[in-house]
Amino acid sequence: REWCVALPKVELHAHLNGSVRSSTLLELAKQLAEKGIIVFEDVKDVIMKNGRSLPECFKLFDLFHILTTDHDTVTRIAKEVVEDFAAENVVYLEIRTTPKNNEAKGMTKRSYMNAVIKGLKAAEAVDVILFDSNSRRNDTLTCTPTIELDGDTKKKRIYVRLLLSIDRRETTLAALDTVNLALEMKDQGVIGIDLSGNPVVGEWETYLPALQHAKELGIPITIHCGEVANRKEIQAVLDFCPQRLGHVCCLNDAEWKKLKSLMIPVEICLTSNVMTGGAPSLELHHFADLYNAKHPLSLCTDDCGLFSTSLSNEYFLVAATFGLSKPELFHLAQEAVQFIFADENVKKSLKEVFKDAGKRLT
Ligand code: 5GP
């Protein structure tokens, strides 16, 4: 386990509101309970419960959003989430979140994203490299994922980029707004678009114009695919051919074949898939088949808060379940650099990070 923590890692599939610390959620719940908005005891049990079916998860997200959706709290959770990932040696993080309008709180999609960015910048415990305007700093990024402070203290260093999620509950116009916001904020660390939200809600045709627009603008796209066996949509998503896919659980033989021939990189979320029933067990998870087929893959957490996991734990689970050796785990982590949405400069720096770590870890 310690070795998996020490391993530099790339996280490509993490939802902001799914990655909030349980301690923070409990604290926020207490505050709302004091104001009489919720009943703390009810909420406490829900937050601390371990089993999460897919429908339960989406009910929980509605609760999380009540707890977290004001500007200051969004800033706080973004800060904590980036600090938590850096603490376990994630050296590159693409964090995704759904920009939210909330009139009652004076929140627009833009102001929500500004609050997220404020939080990332406020992370003092770690050195966050967020904006492209930092590219001069990128050049000077040493090949160690930490920087020296006074004395023996070291500060973890992490690249962070943002993906804007389209929620499946949204209309075509709202989805288009999100894509336009991604374009507007591309110099502020926003780098791509995600399609997520309850997979049994909504129609592919609703989001297609926005996804098509993103494609035309050259914005990289990742799509949640096959969380449920929706044959028509899985086919349409594969035909759309985004830069990456999340989950890919419920594919049939023809769809697996097509995915493999297209070589679309897959964001693998082991714990999440087993907990929500997308995969029958760790042992029977489709990771093994894709890994053996040398399909491009990257291990991810999805919602480390919601599913009580960490990226180090996901690597550990792969070793424990499928018998991967340390060099194989290292290679898996290193290969994920190929699938990041950030530019070649960042890839180059990350390759150096792995080269350096390889001397210590393999
Ligand atoms: P947020 O976008 O609010 O920061 O993060 C929570 C949101 O991410 C949820 O409301 C949901 O739309 C999306 N999400 C988180 N985990 C999953 C997942 O496992 N599957 C899907 N389809 N969406 C998810």
mmCIF file of C-alpha atoms in Angstrom, residues 44-358:
data_model
loop_
_atom_site.group_PDB
_atom_site.id
_atom_site.type_symbol
_atom_site.label_atom_id
_atom_site.label_comp_id
_atom_site.label_asym_id
_atom_site.label_seq_id
_atom_site.Cartn_x
_atom_site.Cartn_y
_atom_site.Cartn_z
ATOM 1 C CA LYS A 44 -25.266 11.798 9.076
ATOM 2 C CA ASP A 45 -26.411 8.222 8.468
ATOM 3 C CA VAL A 46 -26.624 8.793 4.754
ATOM 4 C CA ILE A 47 -23.136 10.324 4.545
ATOM 5 C CA MET A 48 -21.460 7.604 6.613
ATOM 6 C CA LYS A 49 -23.197 4.641 4.989
ATOM 7 C CA ASN A 50 -20.891 2.476 2.903
ATOM 8 C CA GLY A 51 -22.993 0.665 0.288
ATOM 9 C CA ARG A 52 -23.946 2.881 -2.637
ATOM 10 C CA SER A 53 -26.222 1.639 -5.410
ATOM 11 C CA LEU A 54 -26.403 3.744 -8.570
ATOM 12 C CA PRO A 55 -29.829 5.290 -7.751
ATOM 13 C CA GLU A 56 -28.656 5.958 -4.158
ATOM 14 C CA CYS A 57 -25.603 7.794 -5.469
ATOM 15 C CA PHE A 58 -27.682 10.267 -7.419
ATOM 16 C CA LYS A 59 -29.941 10.906 -4.419
ATOM 17 C CA LEU A 60 -26.772 11.522 -2.432
ATOM 18 C CA PHE A 61 -25.458 13.991 -4.964
ATOM 19 C CA ASP A 62 -28.644 16.000 -4.560
ATOM 20 C CA LEU A 63 -27.933 16.073 -0.828
ATOM 21 C CA PHE A 64 -24.242 16.956 -1.338
ATOM 22 C CA HIS A 65 -25.283 19.815 -3.591
ATOM 23 C CA ILE A 66 -27.540 21.226 -0.862
ATOM 24 C CA LEU A 67 -24.554 21.114 1.502
ATOM 25 C CA THR A 68 -21.899 22.461 -0.844
ATOM 26 C CA THR A 69 -23.489 24.817 -3.348
ATOM 27 C CA ASP A 70 -22.610 28.304 -2.213
ATOM 28 C CA HIS A 71 -19.529 30.170 -3.361
ATOM 29 C CA ASP A 72 -17.492 29.929 -0.164
ATOM 30 C CA THR A 73 -18.168 26.238 0.309
ATOM 31 C CA VAL A 74 -17.333 25.473 -3.317
ATOM 32 C CA THR A 75 -14.025 27.289 -2.783
ATOM 33 C CA ARG A 76 -13.365 25.302 0.381
ATOM 34 C CA ILE A 77 -14.089 21.885 -1.129
ATOM 35 C CA ALA A 78 -11.992 22.618 -4.238
ATOM 36 C CA LYS A 79 -9.043 23.553 -2.000
ATOM 37 C CA GLU A 80 -9.386 20.444 0.142
ATOM 38 C CA VAL A 81 -9.850 18.106 -2.803
ATOM 39 C CA VAL A 82 -6.671 19.252 -4.539
ATOM 40 C CA GLU A 83 -4.732 19.044 -1.272
ATOM 41 C CA ASP A 84 -5.973 15.487 -0.701
ATOM 42 C CA PHE A 85 -4.972 14.315 -4.168
ATOM 43 C CA ALA A 86 -1.535 15.948 -3.884
ATOM 44 C CA ALA A 87 -1.024 14.369 -0.456
ATOM 45 C CA GLU A 88 -1.118 10.906 -2.040
ATOM 46 C CA ASN A 89 1.297 11.894 -4.830
ATOM 47 C CA VAL A 90 -1.152 12.577 -7.614
ATOM 48 C CA VAL A 91 1.043 14.733 -9.861
ATOM 49 C CA TYR A 92 -1.591 15.566 -12.476
ATOM 50 C CA LEU A 93 -5.303 15.938 -11.731
ATOM 51 C CA GLU A 94 -8.189 16.580 -14.090
ATOM 52 C CA ILE A 95 -11.044 17.475 -11.799
ATOM 53 C CA ARG A 96 -14.497 17.644 -13.340
ATOM 54 C CA THR A 97 -17.490 19.538 -12.045
ATOM 55 C CA THR A 98 -20.928 20.637 -13.236
ATOM 56 C CA PRO A 99 -21.162 24.456 -13.385
ATOM 57 C CA LYS A 100 -24.348 25.381 -11.524
ATOM 58 C CA ASN A 101 -26.829 28.223 -11.734
ATOM 59 C CA ASN A 102 -28.484 28.946 -8.396
ATOM 60 C CA GLU A 103 -30.440 32.180 -8.423
ATOM 61 C CA ALA A 104 -31.253 32.050 -4.712
ATOM 62 C CA LYS A 105 -27.523 32.094 -3.938
ATOM 63 C CA GLY A 106 -26.663 34.628 -6.643
ATOM 64 C CA MET A 107 -24.730 31.923 -8.423
ATOM 65 C CA THR A 108 -24.167 31.616 -12.156
ATOM 66 C CA LYS A 109 -22.239 28.893 -13.950
ATOM 67 C CA ARG A 110 -19.417 31.394 -14.326
ATOM 68 C CA SER A 111 -19.370 32.471 -10.686
ATOM 69 C CA TYR A 112 -19.490 28.801 -9.611
ATOM 70 C CA MET A 113 -16.392 28.103 -11.704
ATOM 71 C CA ASN A 114 -14.667 31.220 -10.372
ATOM 72 C CA ALA A 115 -15.274 29.877 -6.863
ATOM 73 C CA VAL A 116 -13.735 26.519 -7.837
ATOM 74 C CA ILE A 117 -10.666 28.233 -9.284
ATOM 75 C CA LYS A 118 -10.356 30.422 -6.198
ATOM 76 C CA GLY A 119 -10.198 27.251 -4.104
ATOM 77 C CA LEU A 120 -7.532 25.666 -6.283
ATOM 78 C CA LYS A 121 -5.429 28.811 -6.010
ATOM 79 C CA ALA A 122 -5.964 28.954 -2.256
ATOM 80 C CA ALA A 123 -4.351 25.561 -1.671
ATOM 81 C CA GLU A 124 -1.335 26.614 0.367
ATOM 82 C CA ALA A 125 -0.186 23.203 1.467
ATOM 83 C CA VAL A 126 0.587 22.265 -2.138
ATOM 84 C CA ASP A 127 2.012 23.953 -5.214
ATOM 85 C CA VAL A 128 -0.822 23.956 -7.753
ATOM 86 C CA ILE A 129 0.063 24.570 -11.394
ATOM 87 C CA LEU A 130 -3.238 25.523 -12.939
ATOM 88 C CA PHE A 131 -3.128 28.110 -15.654
ATOM 89 C CA ASP A 132 -1.558 28.007 -19.052
ATOM 90 C CA SER A 133 -0.134 31.412 -18.198
ATOM 91 C CA ASN A 134 2.015 29.385 -15.812
ATOM 92 C CA SER A 135 3.710 27.806 -18.786
ATOM 93 C CA ARG A 136 6.916 29.624 -17.914
ATOM 94 C CA ARG A 137 6.746 27.838 -14.589
ATOM 95 C CA ASN A 138 6.126 24.602 -16.446
ATOM 96 C CA ASP A 139 9.497 25.001 -18.109
ATOM 97 C CA THR A 140 11.145 25.216 -14.738
ATOM 98 C CA LEU A 141 9.255 22.263 -13.242
ATOM 99 C CA THR A 142 11.957 20.034 -11.912
ATOM 100 C CA CYS A 143 11.636 16.325 -12.258
ATOM 101 C CA THR A 144 10.643 15.920 -8.629
ATOM 102 C CA PRO A 145 6.983 16.201 -7.718
ATOM 103 C CA THR A 146 7.889 18.238 -4.632
ATOM 104 C CA ILE A 147 9.594 21.561 -4.051
ATOM 105 C CA GLU A 148 11.968 22.303 -1.225
ATOM 106 C CA LEU A 149 10.848 24.694 1.464
ATOM 107 C CA ASP A 150 12.858 25.946 4.403
ATOM 108 C CA GLY A 151 14.526 23.148 6.318
ATOM 109 C CA ASP A 152 13.375 19.618 5.567
ATOM 110 C CA THR A 153 9.782 20.463 4.689
ATOM 111 C CA LYS A 154 8.700 19.666 1.162
ATOM 112 C CA LYS A 155 5.666 20.959 -0.657
ATOM 113 C CA LYS A 156 3.867 18.596 -3.052
ATOM 114 C CA ARG A 157 3.487 19.888 -6.576
ATOM 115 C CA ILE A 158 0.482 19.066 -8.742
ATOM 116 C CA TYR A 159 -0.785 20.052 -12.161
ATOM 117 C CA VAL A 160 -4.539 20.665 -12.078
ATOM 118 C CA ARG A 161 -6.861 21.070 -15.039
ATOM 119 C CA LEU A 162 -10.654 21.416 -15.058
ATOM 120 C CA LEU A 163 -13.303 19.621 -17.090
ATOM 121 C CA LEU A 164 -16.795 21.098 -17.214
ATOM 122 C CA SER A 165 -19.507 18.473 -16.844
ATOM 123 C CA ILE A 166 -22.820 18.539 -18.644
ATOM 124 C CA ASP A 167 -25.439 16.990 -16.357
ATOM 125 C CA ARG A 168 -27.837 14.647 -18.179
ATOM 126 C CA ARG A 169 -30.740 16.543 -16.569
ATOM 127 C CA GLU A 170 -29.787 19.664 -18.545
ATOM 128 C CA THR A 171 -31.423 20.999 -21.713
ATOM 129 C CA THR A 172 -29.613 21.420 -25.011
ATOM 130 C CA LEU A 173 -29.299 25.155 -24.347
ATOM 131 C CA ALA A 174 -27.873 24.648 -20.861
ATOM 132 C CA ALA A 175 -25.384 22.127 -22.260
ATOM 133 C CA LEU A 176 -24.365 24.634 -24.938
ATOM 134 C CA ASP A 177 -23.847 27.268 -22.212
ATOM 135 C CA THR A 178 -21.420 24.927 -20.475
ATOM 136 C CA VAL A 179 -19.445 24.358 -23.668
ATOM 137 C CA ASN A 180 -19.277 28.114 -24.323
ATOM 138 C CA LEU A 181 -18.125 28.659 -20.742
ATOM 139 C CA ALA A 182 -15.359 26.086 -21.261
ATOM 140 C CA LEU A 183 -14.207 28.063 -24.290
ATOM 141 C CA GLU A 184 -14.310 31.354 -22.349
ATOM 142 C CA MET A 185 -12.315 29.869 -19.484
ATOM 143 C CA LYS A 186 -9.728 27.995 -21.485
ATOM 144 C CA ASP A 187 -6.934 30.258 -20.258
ATOM 145 C CA GLN A 188 -7.930 29.616 -16.674
ATOM 146 C CA GLY A 189 -7.239 25.922 -16.490
ATOM 147 C CA VAL A 190 -10.470 24.664 -18.115
ATOM 148 C CA ILE A 191 -9.439 22.086 -20.620
ATOM 149 C CA GLY A 192 -12.345 19.833 -21.584
ATOM 150 C CA ILE A 193 -15.956 18.725 -21.434
ATOM 151 C CA ASP A 194 -17.533 15.732 -19.700
ATOM 152 C CA LEU A 195 -21.004 14.216 -20.019
ATOM 153 C CA SER A 196 -22.224 12.734 -16.732
ATOM 154 C CA GLY A 197 -25.223 12.523 -14.418
ATOM 155 C CA ASN A 198 -27.799 9.835 -13.827
ATOM 156 C CA PRO A 199 -27.480 7.437 -16.793
ATOM 157 C CA VAL A 200 -31.169 6.541 -16.759
ATOM 158 C CA VAL A 201 -32.134 10.200 -17.194
ATOM 159 C CA GLY A 202 -32.154 12.105 -20.499
ATOM 160 C CA GLU A 203 -31.531 11.386 -24.157
ATOM 161 C CA TRP A 204 -28.270 11.405 -26.119
ATOM 162 C CA GLU A 205 -29.892 13.646 -28.765
ATOM 163 C CA THR A 206 -30.306 16.398 -26.137
ATOM 164 C CA TYR A 207 -26.536 16.712 -25.512
ATOM 165 C CA LEU A 208 -25.323 15.922 -29.009
ATOM 166 C CA PRO A 209 -25.498 19.526 -30.342
ATOM 167 C CA ALA A 210 -23.372 20.758 -27.418
ATOM 168 C CA LEU A 211 -20.876 17.898 -27.745
ATOM 169 C CA GLN A 212 -20.698 18.479 -31.484
ATOM 170 C CA HIS A 213 -20.080 22.185 -30.817
ATOM 171 C CA ALA A 214 -17.245 21.315 -28.406
ATOM 172 C CA LYS A 215 -15.762 19.004 -31.006
ATOM 173 C CA GLU A 216 -15.871 21.754 -33.633
ATOM 174 C CA LEU A 217 -14.163 24.129 -31.192
ATOM 175 C CA GLY A 218 -11.429 21.561 -30.636
ATOM 176 C CA ILE A 219 -12.295 21.086 -26.941
ATOM 177 C CA PRO A 220 -11.408 17.548 -25.774
ATOM 178 C CA ILE A 221 -14.375 15.469 -24.601
ATOM 179 C CA THR A 222 -14.835 12.550 -22.234
ATOM 180 C CA ILE A 223 -18.158 10.733 -21.922
ATOM 181 C CA HIS A 224 -19.629 8.429 -19.268
ATOM 182 C CA CYS A 225 -20.472 5.372 -21.312
ATOM 183 C CA GLY A 226 -22.249 2.089 -20.628
ATOM 184 C CA GLU A 227 -23.052 2.535 -16.932
ATOM 185 C CA VAL A 228 -26.358 0.952 -17.873
ATOM 186 C CA ALA A 229 -27.121 -1.285 -20.857
ATOM 187 C CA ASN A 230 -28.504 1.399 -23.154
ATOM 188 C CA ARG A 231 -27.571 -0.195 -26.494
ATOM 189 C CA LYS A 232 -28.636 2.733 -28.664
ATOM 190 C CA GLU A 233 -26.660 5.265 -26.643
ATOM 191 C CA ILE A 234 -23.525 3.113 -26.326
ATOM 192 C CA GLN A 235 -23.511 2.762 -30.106
ATOM 193 C CA ALA A 236 -24.004 6.532 -30.561
ATOM 194 C CA VAL A 237 -21.219 7.364 -28.082
ATOM 195 C CA LEU A 238 -18.783 5.021 -29.837
ATOM 196 C CA ASP A 239 -19.757 6.540 -33.190
ATOM 197 C CA PHE A 240 -19.148 10.023 -31.759
ATOM 198 C CA CYS A 241 -15.646 8.852 -30.821
ATOM 199 C CA PRO A 242 -14.690 11.211 -27.966
ATOM 200 C CA GLN A 243 -11.079 11.555 -26.781
ATOM 201 C CA ARG A 244 -11.790 9.391 -23.713
ATOM 202 C CA LEU A 245 -14.573 7.285 -22.180
ATOM 203 C CA GLY A 246 -15.496 6.729 -18.538
ATOM 204 C CA HIS A 247 -16.548 3.370 -17.057
ATOM 205 C CA VAL A 248 -17.608 1.310 -20.159
ATOM 206 C CA CYS A 249 -19.307 -1.376 -18.062
ATOM 207 C CA CYS A 250 -22.281 -2.824 -19.894
ATOM 208 C CA LEU A 251 -20.945 -3.373 -23.416
ATOM 209 C CA ASN A 252 -21.889 -6.393 -25.548
ATOM 210 C CA ASP A 253 -19.410 -8.357 -27.657
ATOM 211 C CA ALA A 254 -19.824 -6.197 -30.750
ATOM 212 C CA GLU A 255 -19.412 -3.012 -28.691
ATOM 213 C CA TRP A 256 -16.250 -4.306 -26.976
ATOM 214 C CA LYS A 257 -14.869 -5.122 -30.380
ATOM 215 C CA LYS A 258 -15.668 -1.664 -31.675
ATOM 216 C CA LEU A 259 -14.204 0.059 -28.586
ATOM 217 C CA LYS A 260 -10.996 -1.915 -28.961
ATOM 218 C CA SER A 261 -10.690 -1.164 -32.651
ATOM 219 C CA LEU A 262 -11.215 2.561 -31.991
ATOM 220 C CA MET A 263 -8.575 2.463 -29.202
ATOM 221 C CA ILE A 264 -10.434 5.138 -27.209
ATOM 222 C CA PRO A 265 -8.666 5.444 -23.812
ATOM 223 C CA VAL A 266 -10.843 4.271 -20.914
ATOM 224 C CA GLU A 267 -10.996 5.808 -17.430
ATOM 225 C CA ILE A 268 -11.318 2.722 -15.189
ATOM 226 C CA CYS A 269 -13.141 3.224 -11.869
ATOM 227 C CA LEU A 270 -12.949 -0.156 -10.110
ATOM 228 C CA THR A 271 -14.444 0.584 -6.683
ATOM 229 C CA SER A 272 -17.160 2.793 -8.131
ATOM 230 C CA ASN A 273 -18.214 0.171 -10.693
ATOM 231 C CA VAL A 274 -18.387 -2.639 -8.134
ATOM 232 C CA MET A 275 -20.291 -0.509 -5.598
ATOM 233 C CA THR A 276 -22.835 0.732 -8.114
ATOM 234 C CA GLY A 277 -23.260 -2.658 -9.806
ATOM 235 C CA GLY A 278 -21.656 -1.756 -13.154
ATOM 236 C CA ALA A 279 -19.250 -4.673 -12.607
ATOM 237 C CA PRO A 280 -20.250 -7.879 -10.756
ATOM 238 C CA SER A 281 -17.054 -8.001 -8.612
ATOM 239 C CA LEU A 282 -13.457 -6.795 -8.617
ATOM 240 C CA GLU A 283 -12.325 -10.170 -9.966
ATOM 241 C CA LEU A 284 -14.793 -10.021 -12.866
ATOM 242 C CA HIS A 285 -14.190 -6.336 -13.662
ATOM 243 C CA HIS A 286 -13.550 -5.589 -17.349
ATOM 244 C CA PHE A 287 -10.170 -4.076 -16.390
ATOM 245 C CA ALA A 288 -8.593 -7.513 -16.855
ATOM 246 C CA ASP A 289 -9.878 -7.985 -20.384
ATOM 247 C CA LEU A 290 -8.915 -4.463 -21.507
ATOM 248 C CA TYR A 291 -5.507 -4.695 -19.812
ATOM 249 C CA ASN A 292 -4.751 -8.042 -21.440
ATOM 250 C CA ALA A 293 -5.844 -6.614 -24.792
ATOM 251 C CA LYS A 294 -3.333 -3.742 -24.220
ATOM 252 C CA HIS A 295 -6.196 -1.262 -24.554
ATOM 253 C CA PRO A 296 -5.276 2.298 -23.415
ATOM 254 C CA LEU A 297 -6.395 2.633 -19.774
ATOM 255 C CA SER A 298 -6.008 4.823 -16.755
ATOM 256 C CA LEU A 299 -7.033 3.982 -13.192
ATOM 257 C CA CYS A 300 -9.289 6.602 -11.589
ATOM 258 C CA THR A 301 -11.334 7.129 -8.426
ATOM 259 C CA ASP A 302 -14.579 8.660 -9.836
ATOM 260 C CA ASP A 303 -15.792 9.790 -6.396
ATOM 261 C CA CYS A 304 -13.192 9.100 -3.701
ATOM 262 C CA GLY A 305 -15.368 10.707 -1.017
ATOM 263 C CA LEU A 306 -18.577 8.945 -1.958
ATOM 264 C CA PHE A 307 -16.911 5.540 -2.374
ATOM 265 C CA SER A 308 -14.319 5.898 0.408
ATOM 266 C CA THR A 309 -11.363 5.160 -1.841
ATOM 267 C CA SER A 310 -8.202 6.885 -3.068
ATOM 268 C CA LEU A 311 -6.182 6.599 -6.258
ATOM 269 C CA SER A 312 -3.416 4.775 -4.340
ATOM 270 C CA ASN A 313 -6.052 2.295 -3.167
ATOM 271 C CA GLU A 314 -7.242 1.721 -6.750
ATOM 272 C CA TYR A 315 -3.657 0.792 -7.747
ATOM 273 C CA PHE A 316 -3.403 -1.448 -4.701
ATOM 274 C CA LEU A 317 -6.674 -3.184 -5.649
ATOM 275 C CA VAL A 318 -5.379 -3.858 -9.155
ATOM 276 C CA ALA A 319 -2.232 -5.451 -7.720
ATOM 277 C CA ALA A 320 -4.176 -7.479 -5.139
ATOM 278 C CA THR A 321 -6.917 -8.610 -7.534
ATOM 279 C CA PHE A 322 -5.118 -9.126 -10.832
ATOM 280 C CA GLY A 323 -1.572 -9.810 -9.603
ATOM 281 C CA LEU A 324 0.166 -6.924 -11.371
ATOM 282 C CA SER A 325 3.808 -6.534 -10.321
ATOM 283 C CA LYS A 326 5.342 -3.228 -9.201
ATOM 284 C CA PRO A 327 6.933 -2.583 -12.636
ATOM 285 C CA GLU A 328 3.550 -3.288 -14.267
ATOM 286 C CA LEU A 329 1.773 -0.883 -11.883
ATOM 287 C CA PHE A 330 4.433 1.730 -12.529
ATOM 288 C CA HIS A 331 3.973 1.327 -16.279
ATOM 289 C CA LEU A 332 0.189 1.628 -15.907
ATOM 290 C CA ALA A 333 0.547 4.896 -13.972
ATOM 291 C CA GLN A 334 3.122 6.233 -16.431
ATOM 292 C CA GLU A 335 1.043 5.368 -19.508
ATOM 293 C CA ALA A 336 -1.830 7.533 -18.232
ATOM 294 C CA VAL A 337 0.287 10.583 -19.136
ATOM 295 C CA GLN A 338 -0.470 9.793 -22.796
ATOM 296 C CA PHE A 339 -4.194 10.348 -22.251
ATOM 297 C CA ILE A 340 -4.194 13.691 -20.404
ATOM 298 C CA PHE A 341 -5.927 16.630 -22.095
ATOM 299 C CA ALA A 342 -3.153 19.112 -21.211
ATOM 300 C CA ASP A 343 -0.557 20.111 -23.800
ATOM 301 C CA GLU A 344 2.766 18.598 -24.806
ATOM 302 C CA ASN A 345 4.760 20.767 -22.356
ATOM 303 C CA VAL A 346 2.856 19.287 -19.448
ATOM 304 C CA LYS A 347 3.264 15.773 -20.852
ATOM 305 C CA LYS A 348 6.989 16.362 -21.166
ATOM 306 C CA SER A 349 7.264 17.504 -17.546
ATOM 307 C CA LEU A 350 5.230 14.540 -16.325
ATOM 308 C CA LYS A 351 7.402 12.130 -18.267
ATOM 309 C CA GLU A 352 10.387 13.582 -16.395
ATOM 310 C CA VAL A 353 8.552 13.111 -13.089
ATOM 311 C CA PHE A 354 8.016 9.430 -13.896
ATOM 312 C CA LYS A 355 11.559 8.969 -15.181
ATOM 313 C CA ASP A 356 12.920 10.294 -11.922
ATOM 314 C CA ALA A 357 10.495 8.285 -9.790
ATOM 315 C CA GLY A 358 11.349 5.146 -11.779
#
